Short mmCIF file of C-alpha atoms and ligand atoms in Angstrom, two decimals:
data_model
loop_
_atom_site.label_atom_id
_atom_site.label_comp_id
_atom_site.label_asym_id
_atom_site.label_seq_id
_atom_site.Cartn_x
_atom_site.Cartn_y
_atom_site.Cartn_z
CA MET A 1 -2.92 -121.07 14.39
CA ALA A 2 -3.86 -122.82 11.13
CA GLY A 3 -6.99 -124.10 12.89
CA GLY A 4 -8.06 -120.63 13.98
CA VAL A 5 -7.51 -119.25 10.50
CA SER A 6 -9.47 -122.13 8.94
CA GLY A 7 -12.35 -121.48 11.30
CA ALA A 8 -12.37 -117.74 10.65
CA VAL A 9 -12.34 -118.23 6.88
CA ALA A 10 -15.06 -120.89 7.07
CA GLY A 11 -17.14 -118.51 9.20
CA LEU A 12 -16.63 -115.75 6.66
CA ALA A 13 -17.70 -118.10 3.87
CA ALA A 14 -20.79 -119.12 5.83
CA LEU A 15 -21.86 -115.51 6.35
CA ALA A 16 -21.15 -114.61 2.73
CA ALA A 17 -23.18 -117.56 1.43
CA ALA A 18 -26.01 -116.69 3.81
CA GLU A 19 -25.95 -113.07 2.66
CA LEU A 20 -26.06 -114.15 -0.98
CA VAL A 21 -28.97 -116.53 -0.43
CA SER A 22 -30.82 -113.99 1.74
CA ALA A 23 -30.81 -111.66 -1.26
CA ALA A 24 -32.83 -114.32 -3.09
CA VAL A 25 -35.15 -114.97 -0.11
CA ARG A 26 -35.52 -111.83 2.06
CA PRO A 27 -32.80 -109.61 3.57
CA GLU A 28 -34.53 -109.97 6.94
CA ALA A 29 -34.04 -113.77 6.81
CA GLY A 30 -30.24 -113.48 6.99
CA PRO A 31 -28.83 -115.19 10.10
CA VAL A 32 -27.28 -112.11 11.74
CA VAL A 33 -30.44 -110.06 11.27
CA ALA A 34 -32.66 -112.93 12.42
CA VAL A 35 -30.58 -113.74 15.50
CA GLY A 36 -30.31 -110.03 16.27
CA GLY A 37 -34.06 -109.62 15.99
CA ALA A 38 -34.67 -112.63 18.20
CA ALA A 39 -32.24 -111.18 20.73
CA ILE A 40 -34.01 -107.80 20.68
CA ASP A 41 -37.36 -109.49 21.29
CA ARG A 42 -35.92 -111.33 24.30
CA THR A 43 -33.91 -108.48 25.80
CA PRO A 44 -35.25 -107.51 29.24
CA PRO A 45 -36.51 -103.89 29.25
CA ALA A 46 -33.78 -102.84 31.68
CA VAL A 47 -31.05 -104.05 29.32
CA LYS A 48 -32.76 -102.53 26.29
CA ASP A 49 -33.01 -99.25 28.16
CA TRP A 50 -29.35 -99.41 29.03
CA ALA A 51 -28.47 -100.10 25.38
CA ILE A 52 -30.57 -97.16 24.18
CA ARG A 53 -28.99 -94.96 26.83
CA GLU A 54 -25.42 -96.02 26.09
CA PHE A 55 -25.50 -96.39 22.34
CA GLY A 56 -28.55 -94.38 21.29
CA THR A 57 -29.66 -95.05 17.76
CA ALA A 58 -26.37 -96.92 17.18
CA ASP A 59 -27.61 -99.68 19.50
CA LYS A 60 -28.48 -101.91 16.54
CA LEU A 61 -25.06 -101.50 15.00
CA VAL A 62 -23.45 -102.42 18.32
CA LEU A 63 -25.69 -105.50 18.55
CA GLN A 64 -24.79 -106.69 15.06
CA TRP A 65 -21.06 -106.18 15.58
CA GLY A 66 -21.43 -108.01 18.88
CA ILE A 67 -23.04 -110.97 17.13
CA LEU A 68 -20.27 -110.97 14.52
CA ALA A 69 -17.59 -110.87 17.23
CA VAL A 70 -19.15 -113.83 19.03
CA LEU A 71 -19.46 -115.72 15.75
CA ALA A 72 -15.79 -115.03 14.93
CA LEU A 73 -14.68 -116.41 18.31
CA PHE A 74 -16.78 -119.55 17.94
CA ALA A 75 -15.65 -120.00 14.34
CA MET A 76 -11.99 -119.91 15.37
CA ALA A 77 -12.64 -122.35 18.21
CA LEU A 78 -14.37 -124.71 15.79
CA GLY A 79 -11.38 -124.37 13.48
CA VAL A 80 -9.03 -125.45 16.24
CA LEU A 81 -11.34 -128.39 16.95
CA ALA A 82 -11.49 -129.30 13.24
CA VAL A 83 -7.73 -129.71 13.00
CA ARG A 84 -8.02 -132.52 15.57
CA HIS A 85 -11.38 -133.83 14.45
CA ARG A 86 -12.60 -132.71 11.03
CA VAL A 87 -16.12 -134.09 11.32
CA ALA A 88 -16.77 -132.60 14.76
CA GLY A 89 -15.62 -129.16 13.55
CA ALA A 90 -17.84 -129.28 10.49
CA ALA A 91 -20.78 -130.49 12.59
CA GLY A 92 -20.28 -127.54 14.93
CA VAL A 93 -20.71 -125.14 12.00
CA LEU A 94 -23.96 -126.89 11.07
CA LEU A 95 -25.20 -126.36 14.63
CA PHE A 96 -24.85 -122.60 14.12
CA GLY A 97 -26.92 -122.95 10.98
CA VAL A 98 -29.66 -124.57 13.02
CA VAL A 99 -29.65 -121.63 15.47
CA GLY A 100 -29.86 -119.12 12.60
CA ALA A 101 -32.66 -121.04 10.88
CA TRP A 102 -34.59 -121.36 14.12
CA ALA A 103 -34.28 -117.61 14.74
CA ALA A 104 -35.34 -116.76 11.18
CA LEU A 105 -38.41 -119.01 11.30
CA GLY A 106 -39.42 -117.61 14.68
CA ARG A 107 -39.47 -113.98 13.55
CA PRO A 108 -42.94 -112.45 13.58
CA ASP A 109 -42.50 -111.35 9.97
CA SER A 110 -41.29 -114.77 8.82
CA THR A 111 -42.93 -115.75 5.55
CA GLY A 112 -42.30 -119.49 5.74
CA PHE A 113 -39.64 -122.16 5.44
CA GLY A 114 -37.78 -120.20 2.81
CA ASP A 115 -36.55 -118.01 5.65
CA ALA A 116 -34.40 -120.90 6.90
CA LEU A 117 -32.52 -121.14 3.59
CA PRO A 118 -29.88 -118.43 4.17
CA SER A 119 -28.78 -120.02 7.45
CA VAL A 120 -28.87 -123.56 6.04
CA ALA A 121 -26.93 -122.62 2.90
CA GLY A 122 -24.43 -120.59 4.88
CA ALA A 123 -23.81 -123.38 7.37
CA ALA A 124 -23.44 -125.96 4.61
CA ALA A 125 -20.87 -123.82 2.79
CA GLY A 126 -19.00 -123.14 6.03
CA ALA A 127 -18.99 -126.78 7.12
CA VAL A 128 -17.68 -128.09 3.78
CA LEU A 129 -14.99 -125.42 3.64
CA LEU A 130 -13.87 -126.08 7.19
CA TYR A 131 -13.63 -129.80 6.45
CA VAL A 132 -11.43 -129.11 3.43
CA LEU A 133 -9.27 -126.47 5.11
CA ALA A 134 -8.73 -128.61 8.19
CA GLY A 135 -7.43 -131.31 5.85
CA CYS A 136 -4.83 -128.94 4.42
CA ALA A 137 -3.88 -127.58 7.82
CA VAL A 138 -2.73 -130.93 9.19
CA ARG A 139 0.94 -131.74 8.72
CA PRO A 140 0.81 -135.42 7.81
CA VAL A 141 4.37 -136.62 8.63
CA PRO A 142 6.96 -134.78 10.65
CA PRO A 143 10.28 -134.54 8.77
CA GLY A 144 12.54 -137.49 9.52
CA PRO A 145 16.21 -137.16 10.54
CA ASP A 146 17.33 -138.17 7.05
CA GLN A 147 15.36 -135.36 5.31
CA ALA A 148 16.42 -131.78 4.83
CA ALA A 149 14.08 -129.44 6.72
CA GLU A 150 13.22 -127.49 3.48
CA ALA A 151 11.97 -130.63 1.80
CA ALA A 152 9.63 -131.58 4.64
CA PRO A 153 6.03 -132.20 3.54
CA GLY A 154 4.87 -129.74 6.21
CA VAL A 155 6.41 -126.84 4.32
CA TRP A 156 4.65 -127.72 1.09
CA ASP A 157 1.42 -128.19 3.06
CA ARG A 158 1.66 -124.76 4.57
CA ARG A 159 1.96 -123.16 1.15
CA ARG A 160 -1.04 -125.12 -0.09
CA PHE A 161 -2.95 -124.08 3.04
CA VAL A 162 -2.16 -120.42 2.48
CA VAL A 163 -3.22 -120.59 -1.16
CA VAL A 164 -6.48 -122.43 -0.43
CA THR A 165 -7.50 -120.21 2.52
CA SER A 166 -6.66 -117.03 0.64
CA ALA A 167 -8.71 -118.16 -2.34
CA ALA A 168 -11.61 -119.13 -0.06
CA ALA A 169 -11.43 -115.82 1.81
CA ALA A 170 -11.36 -113.84 -1.43
CA ALA A 171 -14.27 -115.81 -2.89
CA SER A 172 -16.24 -115.30 0.33
CA ALA A 173 -15.58 -111.58 0.37
CA GLY A 174 -16.73 -111.40 -3.25
CA ALA A 175 -19.89 -113.37 -2.53
CA GLY A 176 -20.57 -111.24 0.52
CA VAL A 177 -20.25 -107.98 -1.39
CA LEU A 178 -22.45 -109.37 -4.18
CA GLY A 179 -25.08 -110.41 -1.61
CA ARG A 180 -25.03 -106.97 0.01
CA THR A 181 -25.40 -105.30 -3.37
CA LEU A 182 -28.32 -107.54 -4.35
CA ASN A 183 -29.98 -106.96 -0.97
CA ALA A 184 -29.67 -103.22 -1.45
CA ALA A 185 -31.10 -103.52 -4.97
CA ARG A 186 -34.19 -105.31 -3.65
CA GLY A 187 -35.37 -102.07 -2.07
CA GLN A 188 -35.22 -100.21 -5.40
CA ASP A 189 -38.92 -100.65 -6.19
CA ALA A 190 -39.77 -99.06 -2.87
CA VAL A 191 -37.28 -96.25 -3.43
CA ALA A 192 -38.74 -95.60 -6.89
CA SER A 193 -42.29 -95.65 -5.53
CA ARG A 194 -41.29 -93.04 -2.95
CA ARG A 195 -39.66 -90.86 -5.57
CA ARG A 196 -42.82 -90.89 -7.71
CA ILE A 197 -45.05 -89.56 -4.92
CA ARG A 198 -46.37 -86.02 -5.24
CA LEU A 199 -47.99 -85.09 -1.95
CA PRO A 200 -51.26 -83.21 -2.56
CA ALA A 201 -52.02 -79.96 -0.77
CA PRO A 202 -53.91 -80.62 2.45
CA ALA A 203 -57.62 -79.81 2.69
CA SER A 204 -56.85 -78.52 6.15
CA ALA A 205 -53.42 -76.91 6.36
CA ALA A 206 -51.55 -76.35 9.59
CA ALA A 207 -51.37 -72.69 10.52
CA PRO A 208 -47.91 -71.27 9.95
CA VAL A 209 -45.69 -71.69 13.00
CA PRO A 210 -46.03 -68.38 14.90
CA ALA A 211 -42.91 -66.25 14.55
CA GLY A 212 -42.62 -66.07 18.32
CA ALA A 213 -42.48 -69.87 18.64
CA ARG A 214 -38.83 -69.94 17.59
CA LEU A 215 -36.36 -68.37 19.99
CA GLN A 216 -33.08 -67.14 18.61
CA VAL A 217 -30.91 -68.88 21.16
CA PRO A 218 -27.81 -70.79 20.04
CA GLY A 219 -27.94 -74.41 21.19
CA ILE A 220 -31.72 -74.69 21.62
CA SER A 221 -33.57 -77.55 19.84
CA ALA A 222 -34.92 -76.44 16.47
CA PHE A 223 -38.68 -75.91 16.80
CA VAL A 224 -39.31 -78.20 13.84
CA THR A 225 -36.93 -81.15 13.89
CA PRO A 226 -35.42 -81.78 10.43
CA ASN A 227 -36.14 -85.33 9.23
CA GLU A 228 -32.42 -86.23 9.21
CA ASP A 229 -32.17 -85.25 12.88
CA PHE A 230 -35.42 -86.85 14.04
CA TYR A 231 -34.77 -89.54 16.62
CA ARG A 232 -35.37 -93.14 15.60
CA VAL A 233 -36.49 -95.92 17.93
CA ASP A 234 -37.63 -99.30 16.62
CA THR A 235 -36.78 -102.98 16.66
CA ALA A 236 -36.00 -103.25 12.94
CA LEU A 237 -32.42 -104.32 12.16
CA VAL A 238 -33.19 -103.87 8.48
CA VAL A 239 -35.34 -100.82 7.75
CA PRO A 240 -38.39 -102.18 5.91
CA LYS A 241 -38.55 -100.98 2.30
CA VAL A 242 -42.20 -101.09 1.36
CA ASP A 243 -43.39 -100.37 -2.18
CA ALA A 244 -46.15 -97.76 -1.90
CA GLY A 245 -47.68 -99.09 -5.11
CA THR A 246 -48.44 -102.53 -3.67
CA TRP A 247 -48.93 -101.42 -0.04
CA ARG A 248 -52.36 -102.06 1.49
CA LEU A 249 -53.87 -101.33 4.90
CA THR A 250 -56.72 -103.45 6.21
CA ILE A 251 -59.09 -102.34 8.99
CA HIS A 252 -61.07 -105.11 10.63
CA GLY A 253 -62.05 -106.65 13.96
CA LYS A 254 -64.56 -106.25 16.74
CA GLY A 255 -67.38 -103.85 15.95
CA VAL A 256 -66.03 -103.08 12.47
CA ARG A 257 -69.28 -103.23 10.52
CA ARG A 258 -67.64 -102.52 7.15
CA PRO A 259 -64.03 -103.79 7.05
CA VAL A 260 -61.91 -102.10 4.38
CA THR A 261 -58.61 -102.48 2.61
CA VAL A 262 -57.14 -99.25 1.28
CA SER A 263 -54.21 -98.51 -1.02
CA PHE A 264 -51.80 -95.60 -0.83
CA ASP A 265 -53.64 -93.87 -3.69
CA ASP A 266 -56.94 -94.35 -1.83
CA LEU A 267 -55.42 -92.42 1.07
CA LEU A 268 -54.08 -89.68 -1.20
CA ARG A 269 -57.61 -89.14 -2.57
CA ARG A 270 -59.07 -88.66 0.92
CA ARG A 271 -59.33 -85.48 2.96
CA LEU A 272 -55.76 -84.81 4.09
CA VAL A 273 -54.86 -82.70 7.08
CA GLU A 274 -51.54 -81.21 8.07
CA ARG A 275 -50.68 -80.92 11.77
CA ASP A 276 -47.67 -80.10 13.92
CA ILE A 277 -47.24 -82.88 16.48
CA THR A 278 -44.38 -83.59 18.86
CA LEU A 279 -43.51 -87.28 19.21
CA THR A 280 -41.76 -88.63 22.28
CA CYS A 281 -40.44 -92.04 23.26
CA VAL A 282 -41.27 -93.73 26.53
CA SER A 283 -37.59 -94.77 26.73
CA ASN A 284 -36.50 -91.15 26.92
CA GLU A 285 -34.62 -90.43 30.13
CA VAL A 286 -35.21 -87.12 31.88
CA GLY A 287 -33.21 -84.67 29.75
CA GLY A 288 -32.83 -87.27 26.98
CA PRO A 289 -32.90 -86.82 23.19
CA TYR A 290 -35.87 -89.01 22.14
CA ALA A 291 -38.33 -86.25 21.34
CA GLY A 292 -38.94 -84.56 18.01
CA ASN A 293 -41.43 -82.20 16.46
CA ALA A 294 -42.62 -82.51 12.86
CA ARG A 295 -45.27 -81.23 10.49
CA TRP A 296 -47.22 -84.35 9.56
CA LEU A 297 -49.56 -84.80 6.60
CA GLY A 298 -52.12 -87.54 6.86
CA VAL A 299 -55.61 -88.96 6.89
CA PRO A 300 -57.65 -88.39 10.06
CA LEU A 301 -57.86 -91.93 11.42
CA ALA A 302 -61.15 -91.30 13.24
CA GLU A 303 -62.90 -90.46 9.95
CA LEU A 304 -61.76 -93.71 8.37
CA LEU A 305 -62.80 -95.70 11.43
CA ALA A 306 -66.21 -94.02 11.51
CA GLU A 307 -66.75 -94.99 7.86
CA CYS A 308 -66.04 -98.59 8.82
CA GLY A 309 -68.79 -98.32 11.41
CA VAL A 310 -66.49 -98.24 14.44
CA GLU A 311 -67.95 -96.68 17.60
CA PRO A 312 -65.62 -95.78 20.46
CA PRO A 313 -66.39 -97.38 23.85
CA ALA A 314 -67.42 -93.92 25.07
CA ARG A 315 -70.37 -94.25 22.68
CA GLY A 316 -70.99 -97.92 23.42
CA GLY A 317 -68.63 -99.58 20.92
CA PRO A 318 -67.35 -103.07 21.82
CA ALA A 319 -63.63 -102.51 21.09
CA ASP A 320 -61.51 -100.41 23.44
CA GLN A 321 -58.12 -101.20 21.89
CA LEU A 322 -56.88 -100.51 18.38
CA VAL A 323 -53.97 -102.79 17.50
CA ALA A 324 -51.80 -101.59 14.64
CA ARG A 325 -49.51 -104.15 13.00
CA SER A 326 -46.50 -103.33 10.85
CA VAL A 327 -44.93 -105.22 7.98
CA ASP A 328 -42.14 -106.32 10.35
CA GLY A 329 -44.56 -107.85 12.83
CA MET A 330 -44.56 -105.04 15.42
CA THR A 331 -47.86 -104.63 17.25
CA ILE A 332 -48.87 -101.37 18.92
CA GLY A 333 -52.05 -100.93 20.97
CA THR A 334 -53.88 -97.59 21.30
CA PRO A 335 -57.05 -96.71 23.22
CA VAL A 336 -59.90 -96.35 20.70
CA ASP A 337 -61.35 -93.55 22.83
CA ASP A 338 -58.16 -91.51 22.40
CA VAL A 339 -58.09 -92.04 18.64
CA MET A 340 -61.75 -90.98 18.27
CA ASP A 341 -62.06 -88.17 20.84
CA GLY A 342 -61.45 -85.41 18.31
CA ARG A 343 -57.67 -85.13 18.58
CA ASP A 344 -55.63 -85.28 15.39
CA ALA A 345 -54.84 -89.00 15.30
CA LEU A 346 -53.34 -89.47 11.85
CA LEU A 347 -52.45 -92.11 9.35
CA ALA A 348 -49.44 -90.01 8.39
CA LEU A 349 -47.87 -90.21 4.95
CA GLY A 350 -45.95 -86.95 4.92
CA MET A 351 -43.31 -85.58 7.30
CA ASN A 352 -42.03 -82.02 7.01
CA GLY A 353 -43.11 -81.66 3.41
CA GLU A 354 -41.87 -84.95 2.01
CA PRO A 355 -43.11 -88.54 1.95
CA LEU A 356 -42.19 -90.32 5.19
CA PRO A 357 -38.52 -91.31 5.21
CA PHE A 358 -38.11 -95.12 5.21
CA ALA A 359 -36.70 -95.05 8.74
CA HIS A 360 -39.79 -93.21 9.94
CA GLY A 361 -42.37 -95.58 8.54
CA PHE A 362 -42.76 -95.18 4.78
CA PRO A 363 -45.30 -95.34 3.27
CA VAL A 364 -47.71 -94.86 6.19
CA ARG A 365 -47.50 -94.67 9.97
CA MET A 366 -49.74 -93.65 12.83
CA VAL A 367 -49.29 -90.53 14.93
CA VAL A 368 -51.53 -89.76 17.91
CA PRO A 369 -50.93 -86.53 19.86
CA GLY A 370 -50.46 -87.04 23.59
CA LEU A 371 -49.38 -90.69 23.61
CA TYR A 372 -45.88 -92.16 23.68
CA GLY A 373 -44.75 -93.67 20.39
CA TYR A 374 -44.89 -97.29 21.59
CA VAL A 375 -48.67 -97.02 22.18
CA SER A 376 -49.54 -94.94 19.13
CA ALA A 377 -47.00 -94.39 16.39
CA CYS A 378 -46.82 -97.67 14.44
CA LYS A 379 -44.45 -97.31 11.49
CA TRP A 380 -44.75 -99.35 8.24
CA ILE A 381 -48.35 -100.05 9.28
CA GLU A 382 -50.32 -102.61 7.27
CA ASP A 383 -53.15 -103.78 9.51
CA ILE A 384 -55.49 -102.29 12.09
CA GLU A 385 -57.51 -104.62 14.26
CA LEU A 386 -60.19 -103.42 16.66
CA THR A 387 -60.10 -105.54 19.81
CA THR A 388 -60.08 -105.17 23.58
CA PHE A 389 -57.32 -104.60 26.13
CA ASP A 390 -58.46 -107.81 27.85
CA ALA A 391 -58.15 -109.90 24.72
CA TYR A 392 -54.75 -108.86 23.42
CA ASP A 393 -51.37 -107.66 24.70
CA PRO A 394 -49.25 -106.01 22.00
CA TYR A 395 -45.46 -106.33 21.71
CA TRP A 396 -44.28 -103.87 24.38
CA VAL A 397 -46.99 -104.76 26.87
CA ARG A 398 -45.70 -108.35 26.80
CA ARG A 399 -42.35 -106.84 27.81
CA ASP A 400 -43.35 -105.05 31.02
CA TRP A 401 -44.45 -101.73 29.54
CA ALA A 402 -47.79 -100.21 30.51
CA ARG A 403 -50.94 -100.85 28.44
CA GLU A 404 -51.78 -97.17 28.34
CA ALA A 405 -49.21 -94.41 28.37
CA PRO A 406 -50.14 -90.76 27.97
CA VAL A 407 -47.07 -88.51 27.66
CA LYS A 408 -45.80 -87.13 30.96
CA THR A 409 -45.15 -83.40 31.25
CA GLN A 410 -41.43 -82.84 30.76
CA SER A 411 -38.93 -80.04 30.29
CA ARG A 412 -35.33 -80.07 29.16
CA ILE A 413 -32.39 -77.68 29.37
CA ASP A 414 -30.74 -77.61 25.93
CA THR A 415 -28.23 -74.90 26.74
CA PRO A 416 -25.88 -74.54 28.55
CA LYS A 417 -24.71 -78.12 28.22
CA PRO A 418 -23.72 -80.12 31.32
CA PHE A 419 -20.30 -79.11 32.63
CA ALA A 420 -20.18 -76.05 30.36
CA ARG A 421 -17.97 -73.18 31.55
CA PRO A 422 -19.86 -69.97 30.71
CA ARG A 423 -18.48 -66.53 31.59
CA ALA A 424 -20.00 -64.70 34.55
CA GLY A 425 -22.67 -62.20 33.55
CA THR A 426 -25.88 -62.80 31.63
CA VAL A 427 -26.16 -66.42 30.48
CA THR A 428 -29.20 -67.48 28.47
CA VAL A 429 -30.56 -70.78 29.72
CA ALA A 430 -33.00 -72.30 27.24
CA GLY A 431 -34.71 -75.48 26.17
CA VAL A 432 -38.02 -77.13 25.35
CA ALA A 433 -40.97 -78.38 27.39
CA TRP A 434 -43.76 -80.73 26.30
CA ALA A 435 -47.11 -81.98 27.52
CA GLN A 436 -48.71 -83.02 24.24
CA HIS A 437 -52.44 -82.48 23.94
CA ARG A 438 -52.61 -80.64 27.25
CA GLY A 439 -50.24 -77.84 26.36
CA ILE A 440 -47.50 -76.12 28.34
CA ASP A 441 -48.60 -73.26 30.57
CA LYS A 442 -45.51 -72.36 32.53
CA VAL A 443 -41.81 -73.19 32.75
CA GLU A 444 -39.72 -72.31 35.77
CA LEU A 445 -36.01 -72.40 36.45
CA ARG A 446 -34.18 -72.73 39.71
CA VAL A 447 -30.54 -71.92 40.36
CA ASP A 448 -29.06 -74.13 43.07
CA ASP A 449 -31.54 -74.11 45.97
CA GLY A 450 -32.93 -70.70 45.15
CA PRO A 451 -36.55 -69.83 44.42
CA TRP A 452 -38.31 -71.00 41.26
CA GLN A 453 -38.18 -68.23 38.66
CA ARG A 454 -40.54 -68.00 35.71
CA ALA A 455 -38.83 -68.59 32.38
CA GLU A 456 -39.94 -66.73 29.30
CA LEU A 457 -42.14 -68.95 27.13
CA ALA A 458 -42.01 -68.83 23.36
CA ALA A 459 -45.37 -68.53 21.60
CA GLU A 460 -47.39 -71.75 21.49
CA ASP A 461 -47.80 -73.41 18.11
CA THR A 462 -50.46 -75.90 19.24
CA ARG A 463 -51.05 -77.81 22.42
CA ASP A 464 -49.79 -80.91 20.61
CA THR A 465 -46.33 -79.43 20.13
CA TRP A 466 -43.48 -78.72 22.46
CA ARG A 467 -42.72 -75.18 23.49
CA GLN A 468 -39.38 -73.42 23.66
CA TRP A 469 -38.45 -71.40 26.73
CA SER A 470 -35.55 -69.23 27.87
CA TYR A 471 -34.28 -67.54 30.99
CA ARG A 472 -31.72 -64.77 31.32
CA TRP A 473 -29.56 -65.80 34.21
CA ARG A 474 -27.19 -63.41 36.01
CA ALA A 475 -24.50 -65.98 36.51
CA THR A 476 -21.98 -65.57 39.30
CA PRO A 477 -18.62 -67.41 39.40
CA GLY A 478 -18.59 -70.92 40.84
CA ASN A 479 -20.40 -74.23 40.37
CA HIS A 480 -24.15 -74.01 39.91
CA THR A 481 -26.99 -76.44 39.39
CA LEU A 482 -29.76 -75.35 37.05
CA THR A 483 -33.07 -77.18 37.36
CA VAL A 484 -36.17 -76.81 35.20
CA ARG A 485 -39.82 -77.74 35.68
CA ALA A 486 -42.95 -77.27 33.59
CA THR A 487 -46.63 -76.92 34.35
CA ASP A 488 -49.23 -78.10 31.87
CA ARG A 489 -52.50 -76.42 30.91
CA THR A 490 -54.45 -78.52 33.44
CA GLY A 491 -52.42 -76.71 36.11
CA ARG A 492 -50.36 -79.74 37.05
CA THR A 493 -46.65 -79.20 37.66
CA GLN A 494 -44.20 -81.84 36.54
CA THR A 495 -43.36 -84.10 39.45
CA ALA A 496 -39.97 -84.05 41.15
CA ARG A 497 -40.26 -87.77 41.85
CA ARG A 498 -37.69 -89.62 39.77
CA THR A 499 -38.92 -92.79 38.13
CA ARG A 500 -37.34 -95.05 35.58
CA THR A 501 -38.58 -95.22 32.02
CA VAL A 502 -40.24 -98.62 32.59
CA PRO A 503 -43.24 -99.05 32.68
CA ASP A 504 -44.81 -95.77 31.55
CA GLY A 505 -42.13 -93.12 31.06
CA ALA A 506 -39.48 -91.38 33.17
CA SER A 507 -40.48 -88.62 35.54
CA GLY A 508 -38.40 -86.15 37.53
CA ARG A 509 -36.69 -82.87 36.80
CA HIS A 510 -33.80 -82.16 34.46
CA SER A 511 -30.75 -80.54 36.05
CA VAL A 512 -27.53 -79.30 34.54
CA VAL A 513 -24.37 -78.49 36.48
CA VAL A 514 -22.16 -75.73 35.10
CA THR A 515 -19.03 -73.92 36.23
CA VAL A 516 -19.22 -70.16 35.78
CA THR A 517 -15.78 -68.65 35.25
N1 MTE B 601 -43.09 -100.90 13.25
C1 MTE B 601 -42.65 -100.24 14.34
N2 MTE B 601 -43.22 -99.07 14.68
C2 MTE B 601 -42.79 -98.40 15.77
C3 MTE B 601 -41.76 -98.92 16.58
C4 MTE B 601 -41.17 -100.16 16.20
O1 MTE B 601 -40.27 -100.68 16.87
N3 MTE B 601 -41.64 -100.79 15.08
N4 MTE B 601 -41.33 -98.20 17.68
C5 MTE B 601 -42.26 -97.23 18.25
C6 MTE B 601 -41.63 -96.35 19.21
S1 MTE B 601 -41.16 -97.04 20.68
C7 MTE B 601 -41.48 -95.00 18.99
S2 MTE B 601 -40.97 -93.97 20.22
C8 MTE B 601 -41.77 -94.42 17.66
C9 MTE B 601 -40.54 -93.71 17.15
O2 MTE B 601 -40.77 -93.18 15.88
P1 MTE B 601 -39.54 -92.59 15.06
O3 MTE B 601 -38.51 -93.66 14.98
O4 MTE B 601 -40.08 -92.18 13.73
O5 MTE B 601 -39.05 -91.40 15.85
O6 MTE B 601 -42.14 -95.40 16.72
C10 MTE B 601 -42.98 -96.41 17.21
N5 MTE B 601 -43.38 -97.22 16.09
MO1 MO B 602 -40.67 -95.37 22.04
#
């Protein structure tokens, strides 16, 4: 018991010390974040997919609590060991420090040996404390037959143990809170830089969303996804807080005749365009939530590349892959031909009328209509290298995902929800369909094994956005399966063949089972 408590308190002290030191180094160098990041990088795609499916955007929180739970168990075990053997217990704590330091140094965004400091300091604090606490926890001499039980040294020891552990726990909690506060304060420059930004009016504004693009159906996805509701998928355990004032983007590599480095203000002075583009994640299951539509403001990437002297392979250029790199070490590879074929590939700096939210890539991210996010939408971008698909595999490609991944035509039933119990009579079935950069031509609905019926399509905003649809169903009592399918502007109907998300996006049709009462 005393051993377990000693271990837990020593573990708490180690984490608190690490948190405090990470505030001085980098929040990302903290052991839990570093080990979590290393775990994410090594998670097989199937497990990652499962985590995204089960926990959604909370997957990172689950991972961090999981790490803490494992640490707590090991800490208590080490405490029990320390009561028998003080040195071995303390050495065990140091071993955890080595793991944390190793993870921190191995992160792609590691900035050097300083990143090992939080783990080393934390482990040192934890090891010393465990050594001391284990000393207090041991009852030196059992009371002899001639002593009164109340006067036994063990009783006095227990009180001392309680006092020392309580003090250590309180000090650790204080240090931990202080570390958290300092870590939060580190992002203040970035927050201030975001607050100072006044987005200029675009040289080329997006046309207003046609009135007929928004159906008045309760339960349907909003045509424009509010920033707070926009899905988030990334590997960052700590959202990078980049100061727009010191941010730079460098464009270089194969066939770049005039490499450049631009600042945020340089981008603001360029020709800005505003476009509605629907972004989807390759990890989205059929019927899943990882799709969102926003009005982006940004610099046409093709114009910037052309100024640097880049020619797409279609015109004889030597580089067929554009690799974007973020401040957190993510690498995302995009076909140069797609970026330069005239579509609105953007270096986006605005989202729905405000600077990018931090979680969505502040200050600048890429957006390319028609491609899944993992091959196009690099957030917190800081470097663009022109290279070839043969020469370089970016992050996801090294983890079983396809090199190239155009968005698959998909449709989703937003309402009624699965297992809903609508009344018999007219039930409005509605949802969204997307086939970015090709456009949606037709959406059909099928009830049970009946014939495919044309749904009513809302007006199209652009072929880069999703399209709402609805169908007035004369619902009869009983269980029914509703199935949707879409056809894109090339005339191709979404396949019925179910595939998993790996390697290039899920296919198959979305069905919803309801009970009409
Ligand atoms: N730096 C960075 N950019 C990233 C990712 C990431 O993990 N790190 N994930 C990509 C993936 S898989 C998707 S689907 C989109 C999601 O963008 P959102 O979170 O703004 O919706 O960002 C892309 N850009
Ligand atoms: Mo994604």
